[in-house]
Coordinates of C-alpha atoms and ligand atoms in Angstrom, one line a residue:
M1 CA 2.1 58.3 4.3
P2 CA -1.7 58.4 3.8
S3 CA -2.9 60.7 1.0
A4 CA -5.2 63.5 2.0
P5 CA -8.6 62.7 0.5
T6 CA -9.9 65.6 -1.4
S7 CA -13.1 67.3 -0.3
A8 CA -13.7 68.7 -3.8
P9 CA -14.1 66.0 -6.4
V10 CA -11.3 65.0 -8.7
A11 CA -12.3 65.0 -12.3
V12 CA -10.9 62.5 -14.8
V13 CA -11.7 63.3 -18.4
G14 CA -11.6 60.3 -20.7
A15 CA -12.4 56.7 -19.6
G16 CA -9.9 54.8 -21.7
Y17 CA -7.2 52.6 -20.3
V18 CA -5.4 55.4 -18.5
G19 CA -8.5 57.4 -17.4
L20 CA -10.5 54.5 -16.1
A21 CA -7.6 52.9 -14.2
T22 CA -6.8 56.4 -12.8
A23 CA -10.4 57.0 -11.8
V24 CA -11.0 53.7 -10.0
S25 CA -7.6 53.8 -8.3
L26 CA -8.1 57.4 -7.0
A27 CA -11.6 56.4 -5.7
H28 CA -10.0 53.4 -4.0
M29 CA -7.5 55.7 -2.4
G30 CA -10.4 57.6 -0.8
H31 CA -10.9 60.5 -3.2
Q32 CA -14.2 61.6 -4.7
V33 CA -13.9 61.1 -8.4
V34 CA -16.1 62.2 -11.4
C35 CA -15.1 60.5 -14.6
A36 CA -16.3 61.8 -18.0
D37 CA -16.6 60.1 -21.3
H38 CA -18.7 61.0 -24.3
D39 CA -19.3 57.4 -25.3
R40 CA -22.8 56.7 -24.0
A41 CA -22.7 52.9 -24.4
K42 CA -19.4 52.8 -22.5
L43 CA -20.9 54.9 -19.7
A44 CA -24.0 52.7 -19.4
K45 CA -21.7 49.6 -18.9
L46 CA -19.5 51.4 -16.4
E47 CA -22.4 52.7 -14.4
A48 CA -23.7 49.1 -14.2
G49 CA -20.3 48.1 -12.8
E50 CA -19.1 46.3 -15.9
P51 CA -15.6 47.1 -17.0
T52 CA -15.2 48.1 -20.7
I53 CA -11.7 46.6 -20.9
V54 CA -10.1 43.4 -19.7
E55 CA -8.0 44.5 -16.8
D56 CA -7.0 42.6 -13.6
G57 CA -8.8 44.0 -10.5
M58 CA -10.8 46.6 -12.5
A59 CA -14.2 45.1 -11.9
E60 CA -13.6 45.0 -8.1
L61 CA -12.5 48.6 -7.8
L62 CA -15.2 49.9 -10.2
R63 CA -17.9 48.2 -8.2
E64 CA -16.4 49.3 -4.9
G65 CA -16.3 53.0 -6.0
L66 CA -19.9 52.9 -7.3
A67 CA -21.1 51.2 -4.2
N68 CA -19.4 53.6 -1.7
G69 CA -20.4 56.6 -3.8
R70 CA -16.8 57.8 -4.3
L71 CA -16.9 57.2 -8.1
R72 CA -19.4 58.7 -10.6
F73 CA -19.6 58.7 -14.4
V74 CA -20.9 61.6 -16.4
G75 CA -21.3 62.1 -20.2
S76 CA -19.7 65.6 -20.5
S77 CA -16.3 66.9 -19.6
T78 CA -17.8 70.3 -18.7
E79 CA -20.1 68.7 -16.1
A80 CA -17.2 66.7 -14.7
V81 CA -14.9 69.7 -14.1
R82 CA -17.5 71.8 -12.2
R83 CA -16.5 72.0 -8.6
A84 CA -13.3 70.0 -9.3
E85 CA -10.1 71.2 -7.7
L86 CA -8.0 68.8 -9.8
V87 CA -8.7 67.7 -13.4
F88 CA -6.9 64.9 -15.0
L89 CA -6.9 64.9 -18.8
C90 CA -6.6 61.2 -20.0
L91 CA -7.3 61.6 -23.7
P92 CA -6.0 59.7 -26.8
T93 CA -3.1 61.2 -28.8
P94 CA -3.1 58.9 -31.8
P95 CA -0.3 59.0 -34.4
R96 CA -0.7 61.1 -37.6
A97 CA 0.5 59.7 -40.9
D98 CA 3.9 61.5 -40.5
G99 CA 4.4 59.8 -37.1
S100 CA 3.7 62.9 -35.0
A101 CA 1.2 62.8 -32.2
D102 CA -2.3 64.1 -33.0
V103 CA -3.3 66.3 -30.0
S104 CA -6.5 67.7 -31.5
I105 CA -8.8 65.9 -29.1
L106 CA -6.8 67.3 -26.2
Q107 CA -7.0 70.8 -27.6
E108 CA -10.7 70.5 -28.2
V109 CA -11.4 69.4 -24.7
A110 CA -9.2 72.1 -23.2
E111 CA -11.2 74.7 -25.1
Q112 CA -14.5 73.2 -24.0
I113 CA -13.7 73.0 -20.3
A114 CA -11.9 76.4 -20.0
P115 CA -15.0 78.5 -19.1
H116 CA -16.3 75.9 -16.6
L117 CA -13.2 75.4 -14.5
E118 CA -13.3 76.4 -10.8
R119 CA -11.2 79.4 -9.9
G120 CA -7.7 78.1 -8.9
A121 CA -8.3 74.6 -10.4
I122 CA -5.3 72.5 -11.5
I123 CA -5.2 70.6 -14.8
A124 CA -3.0 67.6 -14.8
N125 CA -2.3 66.1 -18.2
K126 CA -1.8 62.4 -18.3
S127 CA -2.0 62.0 -22.0
T128 CA 1.3 61.4 -23.7
V129 CA 1.9 64.6 -25.6
P130 CA 4.7 66.2 -27.6
V131 CA 7.2 68.2 -25.5
G132 CA 5.8 71.7 -25.1
S133 CA 2.1 70.6 -25.0
T134 CA 1.6 71.6 -21.4
R135 CA 2.3 75.2 -22.4
V136 CA 0.0 74.8 -25.4
I137 CA -2.8 73.7 -23.1
E138 CA -2.1 76.6 -20.8
Q139 CA -2.5 79.0 -23.8
L140 CA -5.7 77.3 -25.0
L141 CA -7.3 77.5 -21.6
G142 CA -6.4 81.2 -21.4
R143 CA -7.0 81.2 -17.6
S144 CA -4.3 82.8 -15.6
D145 CA -5.9 81.4 -12.4
V146 CA -5.6 77.8 -13.5
A147 CA -2.3 75.9 -13.3
V148 CA -1.5 73.2 -15.9
V149 CA 0.9 70.4 -14.9
S150 CA 2.3 67.4 -16.8
N151 CA 1.7 64.1 -14.9
P152 CA 2.7 61.3 -17.3
E153 CA 1.3 57.9 -16.7
F154 CA 3.5 54.8 -16.9
L155 CA 0.9 52.1 -16.3
R156 CA 1.0 48.8 -18.3
E157 CA -2.1 47.3 -19.7
G158 CA -3.0 44.1 -18.0
Q159 CA -1.4 45.5 -14.8
A160 CA -3.0 48.9 -14.9
I161 CA -4.6 48.8 -11.5
S162 CA -1.5 47.5 -9.6
D163 CA 0.7 50.0 -11.5
C164 CA -1.7 52.9 -10.5
L165 CA -1.8 51.8 -6.9
H166 CA 1.9 51.0 -6.7
P167 CA 3.7 53.1 -9.3
D168 CA 7.6 53.1 -9.4
R169 CA 7.5 56.9 -9.4
V170 CA 5.2 59.8 -9.7
V171 CA 6.4 62.5 -12.1
V172 CA 4.9 66.0 -12.0
G173 CA 6.1 68.7 -14.4
A174 CA 5.1 72.2 -13.5
D175 CA 6.2 75.8 -13.1
D176 CA 3.9 76.3 -10.2
A177 CA 5.4 74.6 -7.2
K178 CA 2.2 74.6 -5.2
A179 CA 0.3 73.0 -8.0
A180 CA 3.0 70.3 -8.4
A181 CA 2.9 69.6 -4.6
R182 CA -0.9 69.3 -4.7
V183 CA -0.9 66.8 -7.5
G184 CA 1.9 64.9 -5.8
A185 CA 0.0 64.8 -2.6
L186 CA -2.9 63.1 -4.3
F187 CA -0.7 60.0 -4.8
A188 CA 1.0 60.1 -1.4
A189 CA -0.8 56.9 -0.4
T190 CA 1.2 55.0 -3.0
G191 CA 4.5 55.8 -1.2
A192 CA 6.1 56.2 -4.6
P193 CA 9.0 58.7 -5.0
L194 CA 7.8 62.1 -6.3
I195 CA 9.9 63.7 -9.0
V196 CA 9.0 67.4 -9.6
T197 CA 10.5 68.9 -12.8
D198 CA 9.5 71.6 -15.4
A199 CA 6.8 70.5 -17.8
A200 CA 9.1 69.8 -20.8
T201 CA 11.3 67.5 -18.7
A202 CA 8.3 65.6 -17.5
E203 CA 7.0 65.2 -21.0
T204 CA 10.4 64.0 -22.1
I205 CA 10.7 61.5 -19.3
K206 CA 7.6 59.7 -20.6
Y207 CA 8.9 59.5 -24.2
A208 CA 12.4 58.6 -23.1
S209 CA 11.1 55.8 -20.8
N210 CA 9.0 54.2 -23.5
A211 CA 11.7 54.5 -26.2
F212 CA 14.3 53.1 -23.8
L213 CA 12.1 50.0 -23.0
A214 CA 11.4 49.5 -26.7
T215 CA 15.1 49.8 -27.6
R216 CA 15.9 47.3 -24.8
L217 CA 13.4 44.8 -26.3
S218 CA 14.8 45.3 -29.8
F219 CA 18.2 44.6 -28.4
V220 CA 16.9 41.4 -26.7
N221 CA 15.3 40.3 -30.0
A222 CA 18.6 41.0 -31.9
V223 CA 20.4 38.9 -29.3
A224 CA 17.9 36.1 -30.0
T225 CA 18.7 36.4 -33.8
L226 CA 22.4 36.3 -33.0
S227 CA 21.9 33.3 -30.7
E228 CA 20.3 31.4 -33.6
A229 CA 23.1 32.3 -35.9
V230 CA 25.9 31.2 -33.5
G231 CA 24.1 28.2 -32.0
A232 CA 23.5 29.7 -28.5
D233 CA 20.3 29.5 -26.4
V234 CA 19.0 33.0 -25.9
R235 CA 17.1 32.0 -22.7
D236 CA 20.4 31.1 -21.0
V237 CA 22.2 34.1 -22.5
L238 CA 19.5 36.4 -21.0
L239 CA 19.6 34.5 -17.7
G240 CA 23.4 35.1 -17.6
M241 CA 22.9 38.8 -18.4
G242 CA 20.0 39.4 -16.1
Y243 CA 21.9 38.4 -12.9
D244 CA 24.0 41.5 -13.5
H245 CA 21.9 43.9 -11.4
R246 CA 22.7 46.7 -13.8
I247 CA 20.7 44.7 -16.4
G248 CA 18.1 42.9 -14.3
F249 CA 15.5 40.3 -15.5
E250 CA 12.5 42.5 -16.4
F251 CA 11.7 43.3 -19.9
L252 CA 14.0 40.6 -21.2
R253 CA 11.7 38.2 -23.1
P254 CA 12.2 37.8 -26.8
G255 CA 9.1 37.6 -28.9
P256 CA 7.5 38.6 -32.2
G257 CA 8.4 42.3 -31.5
W258 CA 6.9 45.0 -29.4
G259 CA 3.4 46.5 -30.0
G260 CA 0.5 48.0 -28.2
S261 CA -1.0 51.5 -28.0
C262 CA 2.2 53.2 -26.7
F263 CA 5.6 51.9 -27.9
P264 CA 4.9 52.2 -31.6
K265 CA 3.2 55.6 -31.4
D266 CA 5.6 57.0 -28.9
T267 CA 8.8 55.9 -30.7
S268 CA 7.4 57.4 -33.9
A269 CA 6.5 60.6 -32.1
L270 CA 9.9 60.9 -30.5
L271 CA 11.7 60.3 -33.8
F272 CA 9.5 63.0 -35.3
M273 CA 10.2 65.4 -32.5
A274 CA 13.9 64.7 -32.5
E275 CA 14.0 65.3 -36.3
Q276 CA 12.2 68.6 -35.9
A277 CA 14.8 69.6 -33.3
G278 CA 17.6 68.7 -35.6
Y279 CA 18.6 65.3 -34.1
D280 CA 18.4 62.2 -36.2
F281 CA 18.4 59.7 -33.3
P282 CA 19.9 56.7 -35.2
L283 CA 19.7 54.4 -32.2
L284 CA 16.0 54.7 -31.9
R285 CA 15.6 54.4 -35.7
A286 CA 17.5 51.1 -35.5
A287 CA 15.3 49.9 -32.6
V288 CA 12.2 50.5 -34.8
A289 CA 13.7 48.8 -37.8
T290 CA 14.8 45.8 -35.7
N291 CA 11.2 45.5 -34.5
D292 CA 9.8 45.5 -38.1
A293 CA 12.4 42.8 -38.9
Q294 CA 11.4 40.7 -35.9
R295 CA 7.8 40.4 -37.1
A296 CA 9.0 39.5 -40.6
S297 CA 11.3 36.8 -39.1
V298 CA 8.4 35.1 -37.4
V299 CA 6.6 35.0 -40.8
A300 CA 9.9 33.5 -42.3
K301 CA 9.9 30.8 -39.5
V302 CA 6.3 29.8 -40.3
S303 CA 7.1 29.7 -44.0
S304 CA 10.2 27.7 -43.4
A305 CA 8.3 25.2 -41.2
L306 CA 6.1 24.7 -44.3
G307 CA 9.1 24.1 -46.6
G308 CA 9.3 27.6 -47.9
S309 CA 5.9 28.5 -49.3
L310 CA 2.8 29.9 -47.6
A311 CA 0.5 30.0 -50.6
G312 CA -2.7 28.0 -50.0
R313 CA -1.3 26.5 -46.7
T314 CA -3.4 26.4 -43.5
V315 CA -1.8 28.1 -40.5
A316 CA -3.3 28.2 -37.0
A317 CA -2.4 31.5 -35.2
W318 CA -2.8 31.5 -31.4
G319 CA -3.0 34.9 -29.8
I320 CA -4.3 38.1 -31.4
T321 CA -3.8 40.7 -28.7
F322 CA -0.5 42.6 -28.5
K323 CA 0.4 40.8 -25.2
A324 CA -1.4 38.5 -22.7
G325 CA -3.7 39.9 -20.0
T326 CA -5.4 42.5 -22.2
D327 CA -8.0 42.5 -24.9
D328 CA -6.2 45.3 -26.7
R329 CA -5.2 44.6 -30.3
R330 CA -3.8 48.0 -31.2
E331 CA -0.5 47.7 -33.1
S332 CA -0.4 44.0 -32.2
P333 CA 2.6 42.1 -33.6
A334 CA 0.2 39.1 -33.8
V335 CA -2.1 41.0 -36.1
A336 CA 0.9 42.2 -38.2
V337 CA 2.2 38.6 -38.5
V338 CA -1.3 37.3 -39.5
R339 CA -1.6 40.1 -42.1
Q340 CA 1.8 39.1 -43.6
L341 CA 0.9 35.4 -43.5
A342 CA -2.4 36.1 -45.3
G343 CA -0.6 38.5 -47.7
E344 CA 1.6 35.6 -48.8
G345 CA -1.5 33.4 -49.5
A346 CA -1.8 31.4 -46.2
V347 CA -5.2 30.4 -45.0
V348 CA -5.1 31.6 -41.4
R349 CA -7.3 30.2 -38.5
A350 CA -6.9 32.4 -35.5
Y351 CA -7.7 32.0 -31.8
D352 CA -7.5 34.3 -28.8
P353 CA -9.1 33.9 -25.4
T354 CA -10.4 37.5 -25.5
V355 CA -11.9 37.3 -29.0
R356 CA -15.2 35.8 -29.9
G357 CA -16.2 36.0 -33.5
P358 CA -14.9 38.2 -36.3
V359 CA -12.8 41.3 -35.5
P360 CA -12.3 44.2 -37.9
E361 CA -8.5 43.9 -38.0
L362 CA -8.7 40.3 -39.3
V363 CA -11.7 40.6 -41.8
G364 CA -10.6 38.9 -45.0
L365 CA -7.3 37.8 -43.4
A366 CA -8.2 35.1 -40.9
E367 CA -11.1 33.1 -39.6
V368 CA -11.5 33.5 -35.9
C369 CA -12.1 30.2 -34.1
A370 CA -13.8 29.7 -30.7
D371 CA -11.0 27.5 -29.2
P372 CA -7.4 26.6 -29.8
Y373 CA -8.1 23.0 -31.0
G374 CA -10.6 24.2 -33.5
A375 CA -8.1 26.7 -34.9
C376 CA -5.6 23.8 -35.4
A377 CA -8.0 21.6 -37.2
G378 CA -6.4 20.7 -40.5
A379 CA -3.5 23.2 -40.0
E380 CA 0.0 22.4 -41.2
V381 CA 1.6 24.6 -38.7
V382 CA 0.6 26.5 -35.5
V383 CA 2.2 29.7 -34.5
I384 CA 2.1 31.1 -30.9
L385 CA 1.9 34.9 -31.1
T386 CA 0.6 36.0 -27.7
E387 CA 1.9 34.5 -24.4
W388 CA -1.5 33.4 -23.0
D389 CA -0.8 31.1 -20.0
E390 CA -3.7 28.8 -21.0
L391 CA -1.7 27.8 -24.1
R392 CA 0.9 26.1 -21.8
W393 CA -1.7 23.7 -20.4
L394 CA -3.4 22.5 -23.6
D395 CA -3.5 18.8 -24.5
Y396 CA -0.7 18.8 -27.1
A397 CA -1.4 15.1 -28.1
K398 CA -4.9 16.3 -29.0
V399 CA -3.5 19.4 -30.8
R400 CA -1.2 17.1 -32.8
S401 CA -4.1 14.7 -33.7
V402 CA -6.2 17.4 -35.2
M403 CA -3.4 19.0 -37.2
A404 CA -2.6 18.0 -40.8
E405 CA 1.1 18.3 -40.0
P406 CA 2.7 18.6 -36.5
A407 CA 4.7 21.8 -36.8
L408 CA 4.8 24.5 -34.2
V409 CA 6.4 28.0 -34.2
D410 CA 6.6 29.4 -30.7
A411 CA 7.2 33.1 -31.1
R412 CA 7.0 33.7 -27.4
N413 CA 9.2 30.8 -26.2
L414 CA 6.2 29.7 -24.1
L415 CA 6.5 25.9 -24.4
D416 CA 9.0 23.2 -23.6
P417 CA 10.6 22.1 -26.9
A418 CA 11.6 18.7 -25.5
K419 CA 8.1 17.8 -24.5
L420 CA 6.7 18.9 -27.9
R421 CA 9.4 17.0 -29.8
R422 CA 8.6 13.8 -27.7
L423 CA 5.0 14.2 -29.0
G424 CA 6.3 14.3 -32.6
F425 CA 6.1 18.1 -33.2
R426 CA 8.7 19.9 -35.2
Y427 CA 9.4 22.8 -32.9
T428 CA 10.8 26.3 -33.7
G429 CA 11.3 28.9 -31.0
I430 CA 13.0 32.3 -30.9
G431 CA 16.7 32.2 -30.4
R432 CA 16.8 28.7 -29.0
P433 CA 17.6 25.3 -30.4
Ligands
UDX1 C1 4.0 50.3 -22.1 C2 4.9 50.7 -21.0 O1 5.5 49.6 -20.3 C3 4.1 51.6 -20.0 O2 5.0 52.1 -19.0 C4 3.5 52.8 -20.7 O3 2.8 53.6 -19.9 C5 2.7 52.3 -21.9 O4 3.4 51.4 -22.7 P1 2.1 48.4 -22.4 O5 2.0 48.9 -23.8 O6 0.8 48.2 -21.7 O7 3.0 49.4 -21.5 O8 2.8 47.0 -22.5 P2 4.2 46.4 -22.0 O9 4.0 45.4 -21.0 O10 5.2 47.5 -21.7 O11 4.6 45.6 -23.4 C6 4.9 46.4 -24.6 C7 5.2 45.4 -25.7 O12 6.5 44.8 -25.4 C8 4.2 44.3 -25.9 O13 4.1 44.0 -27.2 C9 4.9 43.1 -25.2 O14 4.5 41.8 -25.7 C10 6.4 43.4 -25.5 N1 7.3 42.8 -24.5 C11 7.3 43.2 -23.2 C12 8.2 41.8 -24.9 O15 8.2 41.4 -26.1 N2 9.0 41.2 -24.0 C13 9.1 41.7 -22.7 O16 10.0 41.1 -22.0 C14 8.2 42.6 -22.3

C-alpha cells in the first residue's frame, strides 16, 4: 500500500542516528521533511550532502532528498515545527549515574516547541523513554489540541536505512486513535504490520525488545563459555539450535559482549524502572553480569596467550567500534577490553577502519595505528574485537612476519583457525577449539 505523502511538512527534531535515518527515509518515501539540529557544524555537512555518520545508503538518500527538495535542514526546532502536521522527536536519552534515563533534553525541547506547534499537530516520540514519558511530554506541552504518541524506533546502526525502509513492525502508542492512525499511515509504504497500543505499552515494547535481545546474546555467550568447558564447538552448537525455527539463526553470534548506544543504557534503565516498580528482574541482572564477565574473559584469553601477564607486553587490538558497519564507539566492548588490557599494563596498538588518529576514549590507553599490519608491528598477540570483514582478507603470513610472537585471540570467531594454525599462529577463539 503506498503511503499518502503529506502536504504539510513532517518535522524531525534531532539529527542523530535515529533522527537522520528517519528524516532521509521519510523523504525517500515521498514526504516533505524538515530536520532540525542545533549543531551548526553537523548541519553544514548535511546541507552539503555529507553524512555525519557511517551508515550504508545514507549518502545516497541524503543527496536524493536535498536534490529533489523534499529534505531540508534547519538550526532550530521551533522553526522546524512551524507548519508541520507531524513532529518526530528523536533526541538522546543518556543514562544517569543511577542507570535511569535522562530525559532532560526531551523535556527542554518539548517546552521550547510548545507555543510554535500548529493547531492539531501530532507529536510522535521516537526517543527511548521511561514508561510514562509520553504522558509527561503531553503535560509539558500543555496543549489540549496537540496529540502525543509513542512511536519507538527499532533500527540497528549500520543497517539504519534498510531498517527504516523495511521495518519488521511499526508500533504506535496513543490514546487518540486518529493520531495513531495518522502516524501509522506515514509508514504505510513500508508494508510493515502496524501495532497500535496505549503509550505505556509501546514504551515497554521498546525496552522489552532490547532487553530480550541482550539477554539472548548473554545466553549465547554463556553457551560459548560452557562449550569451552565441556570441549564442544559453540558454532556447531548454535547451528544445531538455530535450525529450530522457534530459535532461529539471527542474533546468535558469540563475541566480546554486547555494547552500543542502546543495549547497555536500555537494560540499565529497565532495571531501574523495574526496581522502582517493586520488581527485581533477576534474569536481566544476570544478563548484564554475564556481559561484564564476557569482556573480562576476552582480557583473560589475551593474558593467557601471553603466558599469564600483561604488564609491559605489546598487544595489537583490531576493531574499536561496538560492531562492524558503524563508526560508533559508544559503550563499545572493544574499548572496554582495551581499557582493561591497558589497566593491567599492556602496551596497546589499536586499529579500526573508521578511526584515523587519536580518539578521546583511547587517549593514554592505546596508540591508534593507520593500518592493521602497522598495529601488529612488534606485537606479541593480536586480538580481534570488531567483526570488520576486511580483517578476514588480510595477508596473515605478513601479519605473522611483523609480529614478535604469532598469537591471535579472535573474540568474534571471524577467522578460520585451521588456516591460521597452518601459518604458525597460536589461535584462540570464543567457545571453539
Ligand atoms: C540495537 C537493536 O538491535 C535495535 O533494534 C535498537 O533500536 C537499538 O539497539 P544496535 O545497537 O545498532 O541496535 O546494534 P545490534 O546490531 O543490535 O548489536 C548490539 C550489540 O550486540 C553489538 O555490540 C553487537 O556486536 C552485539 N551482537 C549482535 C553480538 O555480539 N552478536 C550478535 O549475534 C548480534
